C-alpha positions as a printed Julia matrix, in Angstrom:
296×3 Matrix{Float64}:
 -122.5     6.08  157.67
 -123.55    5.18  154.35
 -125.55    2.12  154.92
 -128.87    1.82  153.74
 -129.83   -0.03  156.37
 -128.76    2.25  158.9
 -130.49    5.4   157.23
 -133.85    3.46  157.52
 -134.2     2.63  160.82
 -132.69    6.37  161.97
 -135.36    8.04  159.4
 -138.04    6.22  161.71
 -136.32    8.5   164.84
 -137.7    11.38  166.1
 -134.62   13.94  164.85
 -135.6    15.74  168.69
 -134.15   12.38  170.61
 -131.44   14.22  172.11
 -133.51   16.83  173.58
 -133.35   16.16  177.56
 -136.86   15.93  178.52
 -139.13   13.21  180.11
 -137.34   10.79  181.83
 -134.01    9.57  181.06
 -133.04    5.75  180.73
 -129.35    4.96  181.2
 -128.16    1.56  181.14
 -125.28    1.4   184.18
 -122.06   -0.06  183.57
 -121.93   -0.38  180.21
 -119.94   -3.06  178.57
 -119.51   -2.73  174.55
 -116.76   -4.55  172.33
 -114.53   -3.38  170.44
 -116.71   -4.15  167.64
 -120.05   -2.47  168.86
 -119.45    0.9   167.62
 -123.09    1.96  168.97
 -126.39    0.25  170.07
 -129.68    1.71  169.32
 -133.2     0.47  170.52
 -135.87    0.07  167.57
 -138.81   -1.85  170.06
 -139.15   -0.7   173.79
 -141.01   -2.93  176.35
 -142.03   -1.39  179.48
 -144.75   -1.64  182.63
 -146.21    1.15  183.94
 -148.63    1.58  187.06
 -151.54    3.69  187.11
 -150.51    7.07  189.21
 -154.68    7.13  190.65
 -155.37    3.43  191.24
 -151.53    1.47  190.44
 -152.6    -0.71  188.24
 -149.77   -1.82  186.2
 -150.51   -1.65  182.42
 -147.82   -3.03  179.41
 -146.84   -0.14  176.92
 -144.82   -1.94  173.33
 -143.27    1.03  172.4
 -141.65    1.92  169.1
 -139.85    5.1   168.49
 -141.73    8.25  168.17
 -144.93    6.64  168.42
 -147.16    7.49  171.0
 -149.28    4.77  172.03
 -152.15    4.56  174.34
 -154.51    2.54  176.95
 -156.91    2.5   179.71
 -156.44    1.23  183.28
 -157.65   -1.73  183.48
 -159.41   -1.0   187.24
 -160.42    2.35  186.68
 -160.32    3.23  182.53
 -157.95    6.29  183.13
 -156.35    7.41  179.93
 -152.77    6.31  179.93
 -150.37    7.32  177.22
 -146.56    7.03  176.78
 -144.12    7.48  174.24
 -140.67    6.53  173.57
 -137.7     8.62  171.98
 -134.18    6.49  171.68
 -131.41    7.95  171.7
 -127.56    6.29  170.1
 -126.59    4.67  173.1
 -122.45    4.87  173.1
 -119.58    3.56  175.45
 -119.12    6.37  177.57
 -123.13    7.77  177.03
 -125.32    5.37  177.97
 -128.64    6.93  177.17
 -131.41    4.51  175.38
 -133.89    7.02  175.15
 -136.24    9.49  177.04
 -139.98    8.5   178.09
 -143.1    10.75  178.26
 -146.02    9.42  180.37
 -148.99   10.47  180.94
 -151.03    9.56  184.42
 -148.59    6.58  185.06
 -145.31    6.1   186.5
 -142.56    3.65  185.06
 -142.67    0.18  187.18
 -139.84   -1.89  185.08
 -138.54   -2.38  181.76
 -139.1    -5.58  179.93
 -135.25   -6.27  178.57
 -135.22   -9.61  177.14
 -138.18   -8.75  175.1
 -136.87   -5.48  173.44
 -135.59   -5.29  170.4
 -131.43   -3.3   169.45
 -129.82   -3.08  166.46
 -125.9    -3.35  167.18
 -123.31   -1.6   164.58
 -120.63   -3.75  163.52
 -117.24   -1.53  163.91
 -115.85   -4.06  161.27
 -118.34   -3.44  158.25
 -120.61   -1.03  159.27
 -123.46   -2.99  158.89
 -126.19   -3.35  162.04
 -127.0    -6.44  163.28
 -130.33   -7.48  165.77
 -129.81   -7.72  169.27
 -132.27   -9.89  171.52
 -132.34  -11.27  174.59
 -130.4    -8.81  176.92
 -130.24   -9.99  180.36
 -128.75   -7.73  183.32
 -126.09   -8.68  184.43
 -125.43  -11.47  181.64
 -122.79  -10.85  178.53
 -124.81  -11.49  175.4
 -122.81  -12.58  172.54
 -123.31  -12.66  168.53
 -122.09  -13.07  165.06
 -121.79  -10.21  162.48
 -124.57  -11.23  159.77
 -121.57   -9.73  157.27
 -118.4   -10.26  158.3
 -118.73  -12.91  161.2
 -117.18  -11.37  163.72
 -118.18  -11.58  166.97
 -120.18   -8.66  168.86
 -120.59   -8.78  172.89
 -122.21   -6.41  175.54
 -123.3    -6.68  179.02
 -125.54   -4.49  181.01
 -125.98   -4.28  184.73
 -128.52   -1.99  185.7
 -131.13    0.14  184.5
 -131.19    3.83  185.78
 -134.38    6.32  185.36
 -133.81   10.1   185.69
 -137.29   12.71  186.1
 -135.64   15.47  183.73
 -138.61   17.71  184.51
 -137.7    17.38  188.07
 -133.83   18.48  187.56
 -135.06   21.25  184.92
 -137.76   22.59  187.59
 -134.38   23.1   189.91
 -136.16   21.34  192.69
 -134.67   20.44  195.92
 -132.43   17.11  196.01
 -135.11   15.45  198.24
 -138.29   16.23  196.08
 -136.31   14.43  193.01
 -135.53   11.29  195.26
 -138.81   11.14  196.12
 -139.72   11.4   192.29
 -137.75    8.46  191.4
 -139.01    6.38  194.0
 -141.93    6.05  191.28
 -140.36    3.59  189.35
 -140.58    0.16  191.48
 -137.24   -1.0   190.47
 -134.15    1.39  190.93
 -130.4    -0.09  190.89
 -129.33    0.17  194.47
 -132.29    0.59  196.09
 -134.5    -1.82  197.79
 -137.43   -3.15  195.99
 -141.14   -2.35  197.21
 -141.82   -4.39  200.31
 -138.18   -5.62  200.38
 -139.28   -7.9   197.64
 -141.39   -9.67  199.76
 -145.57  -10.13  198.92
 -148.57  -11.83  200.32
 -148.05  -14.88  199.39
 -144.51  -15.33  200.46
 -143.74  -13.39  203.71
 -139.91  -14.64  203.53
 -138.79  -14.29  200.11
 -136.86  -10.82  199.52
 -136.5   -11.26  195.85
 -138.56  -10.93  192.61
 -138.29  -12.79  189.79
 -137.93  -12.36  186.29
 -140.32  -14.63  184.48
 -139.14  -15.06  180.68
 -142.79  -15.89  179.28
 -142.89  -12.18  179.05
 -139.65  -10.46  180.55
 -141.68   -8.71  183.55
 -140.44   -8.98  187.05
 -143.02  -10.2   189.86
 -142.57  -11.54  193.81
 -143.83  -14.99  192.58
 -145.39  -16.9   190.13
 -148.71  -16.44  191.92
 -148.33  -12.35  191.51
 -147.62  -13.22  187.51
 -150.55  -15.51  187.27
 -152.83  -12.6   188.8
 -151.92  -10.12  186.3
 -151.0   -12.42  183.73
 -154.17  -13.8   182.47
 -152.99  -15.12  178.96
 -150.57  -17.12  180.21
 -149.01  -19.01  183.05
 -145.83  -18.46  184.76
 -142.83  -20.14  183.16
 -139.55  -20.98  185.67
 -137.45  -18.41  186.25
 -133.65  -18.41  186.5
 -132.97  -14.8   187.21
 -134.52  -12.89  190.38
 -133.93   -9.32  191.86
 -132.88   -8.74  195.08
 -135.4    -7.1   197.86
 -132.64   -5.3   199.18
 -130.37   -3.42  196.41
 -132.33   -4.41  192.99
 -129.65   -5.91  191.2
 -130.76   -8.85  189.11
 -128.36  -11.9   188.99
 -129.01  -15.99  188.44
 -131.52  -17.38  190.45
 -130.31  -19.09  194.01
 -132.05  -20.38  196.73
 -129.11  -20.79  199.45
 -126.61  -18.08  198.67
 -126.73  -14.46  199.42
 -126.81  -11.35  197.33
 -124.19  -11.04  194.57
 -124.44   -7.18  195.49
 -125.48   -6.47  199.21
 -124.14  -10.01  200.26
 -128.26  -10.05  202.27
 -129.81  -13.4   202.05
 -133.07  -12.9   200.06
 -134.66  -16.4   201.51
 -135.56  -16.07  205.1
 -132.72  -18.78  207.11
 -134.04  -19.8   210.54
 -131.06  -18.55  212.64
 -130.22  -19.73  215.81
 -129.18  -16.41  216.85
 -130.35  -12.81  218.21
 -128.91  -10.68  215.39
 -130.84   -7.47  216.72
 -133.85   -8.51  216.93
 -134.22   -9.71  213.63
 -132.87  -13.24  214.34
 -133.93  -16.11  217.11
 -136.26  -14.73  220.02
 -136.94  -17.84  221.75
 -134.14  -18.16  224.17
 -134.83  -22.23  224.43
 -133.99  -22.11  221.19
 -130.91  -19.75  220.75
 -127.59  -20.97  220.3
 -125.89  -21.22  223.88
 -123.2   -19.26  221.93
 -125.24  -16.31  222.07
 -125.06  -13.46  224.93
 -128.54  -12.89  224.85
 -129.47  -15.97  225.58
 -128.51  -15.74  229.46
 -129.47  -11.98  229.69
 -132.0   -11.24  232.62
 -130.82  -14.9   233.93
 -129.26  -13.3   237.08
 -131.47  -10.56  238.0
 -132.86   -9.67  241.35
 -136.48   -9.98  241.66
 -138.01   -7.96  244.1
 -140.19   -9.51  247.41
 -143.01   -7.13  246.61
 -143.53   -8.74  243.2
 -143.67  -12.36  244.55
C-alpha cells in the first residue's frame, strides 16, 4: 500500500500486534465485501469489572496506549491496553487485550471506531456504528462504491491460559470471565432484580453497553439516562438480534419474556392443576390413588 493515509494510522500500531498474547478478540462469522479488502480498529470501547469487588469500569482504548483507572467501590488500580490487529476474511482477529486486576464484561461496538480499505482505490474509509448481527453499509469517500460487512458475535480467547498448556476445563472456566460469550448463557440467564422474568439484556445506544434494564443502566449510568433500545441479548445463548417482546430467540428458539403457560413443561410451566390445561397429563395425576384408612 502506498497510501498516505494508510501509513499513518498503521505507524500509530504497535509493530508487536501479531504477537499472541493477552486475550484474543475474534469477531465470529465474518461477513466482508468484495470491496473490503481489510478492516482495522483505530478506537476500542470496552467494560471491564473489577476482579476484587466487580465493579464494572469503561476503558476508551486506542492502540498501543495503555490507559488507566480506579474502581470506583474500592480504588483498585485498573489498567488495560489494546493492540489491533488487520482483521481479514478468513482471520478475524481485532486485536489482543492486556488487563490488569479486571476481567472483560462486553465490548461497546456501535461506539468504536474502523477504518475499512476500499479494494477499488485503496483508500480507507471510517466505519461506525457496527451492530451484531446487522449488515452495515457505506460509500467509498473516493470512488463511491459501496462497502458492506456484518458481524455476529464477539469471541474472547485467555492466550495465557492456552500458552500455560492448562487443562480444557481450567480455560472454560477462564472465559467464563467475560459476562457475554456467543453461545453461552448470559449471567443470571439475563434476568436481574428488577425484572425476575425477562431473560434478555439490552443494548442501550446512549452509550453502546449492554444492561438487564434501563433501571441497571440508570444505576451505573449516572451522566445520563437510558435511551430505548431496539436490540437485546438473549439470557440463554448471547446472541444479540432486534428487540421483540412476543417472539422467541432468533438462535436458541427460548422465549426470553416469561409466557404464563397453561401447561406442566417439567416443572418449569403451570403448577396449579385448577389452572392447567385439561390437555395436560399431569393435570389428573394422583386423581385415582388409593388413600389409606390409617391416614383418614
Amino acid at each position: 500500500m502506498n497510501s498516505n493515509q494508510l501509513a499513518k494510522i498503521l505507524n500509530n500500531y504497535d509493530p508487536h500486534s501479531a504477537v499472541r498474547k493477552g486475550i484474543e478478540i475474534k469477531f465470529r462469522h465474518v461477513d466482508l465485501s468484495e470491496s473490503v479488502s481489510f478492516l482495522i480498529c483505530d478506537r476500542f470501547f470496552i467494560s471491564v469489572q473489577c476482579k476484587k469487588c466487580k465493579k464494572i469500569a469503561d476503558f476508551q482504548l486506542f492502540p498501543a496506549r495503555r490507559a488507566v483507572t480506579s474502581c470506583a467501590r474500592c480504588q483498585t488500580k485498573l489498567e488495560a491496553c489494546f493492540r489491533p490487529c488487520i482483521l481479514l476474511q478468513f482471520n478475524p482477529v481485532v486485536g489482543y487485550l492486556e488487563l490488569d486486576d479486571c476481567t472483560v464484561r462486553d465490548v461497546a461496538l456501535p461506539r468504536c471506531h474502523f477504518y475499512a480499505d476500499c479494494q477499488s482505490c485503496l483508500k480507507l474509509n471510517p466505519f461506525e456504528g457496527i451492530h451484531m448481527g446487522q449488515r452495515v453499509s457505506s460509500n467509498c469517500l473516493t470512488c463511491g462504491i459501496k462497502m458492506q460487512l456484518i458481524i455476529d458475535s464477539i469471541k474472547f480467547i485467555d492466550m495465557c491460559a492456552i500458552d500455560a498448556n492448562i487443562k480444557a476445563s481450567q480455560v472454560k472456566k477462564a472465559n467464563k470471565d467475560s459476562a457475554i460469550q456467543a453461545g453461552k448463557p448470559l449471567p443470571n440467564k439475563g434476568i436481574c432484580k428488577h425484572y425476575k422474568k425477562s431473560f434478555r439484556w439490552f443494548r442501550f445506544p446512549c452509550c453502546g453497553k449492554a444492561y438487564p434494564c434501563d433501571d441497571c443502566h440508570n444505576e451505573q449510568e449516572s451522566d445520563h439516562t437510558a435511551e430505548f433500545a431496539s436490540r437485546m441479548i438473549c439470557g440463554f445463548c448471547a446472541k444479540e438480534q432486534p428487540f421483540s417482546n412476543d417472539k422467541p430467540c432468533l438462535q436458541c428458539s427460548n422465549f426470553i419474556t416469561g409466557k404464563r403457560t397453561a401447561h406442566w413443561e417439567g416443572g418449569k410451566g403451570c403448577r396449579n392443576k385448577a389452572k392447567m390445561s385439561a390437555n395436560d397429563a399431569k393435570k389428573y395425576t394422583g386423581l385415582n390413588k388409593t388413600i389409606s384408612r390409617k391416614d383418614l
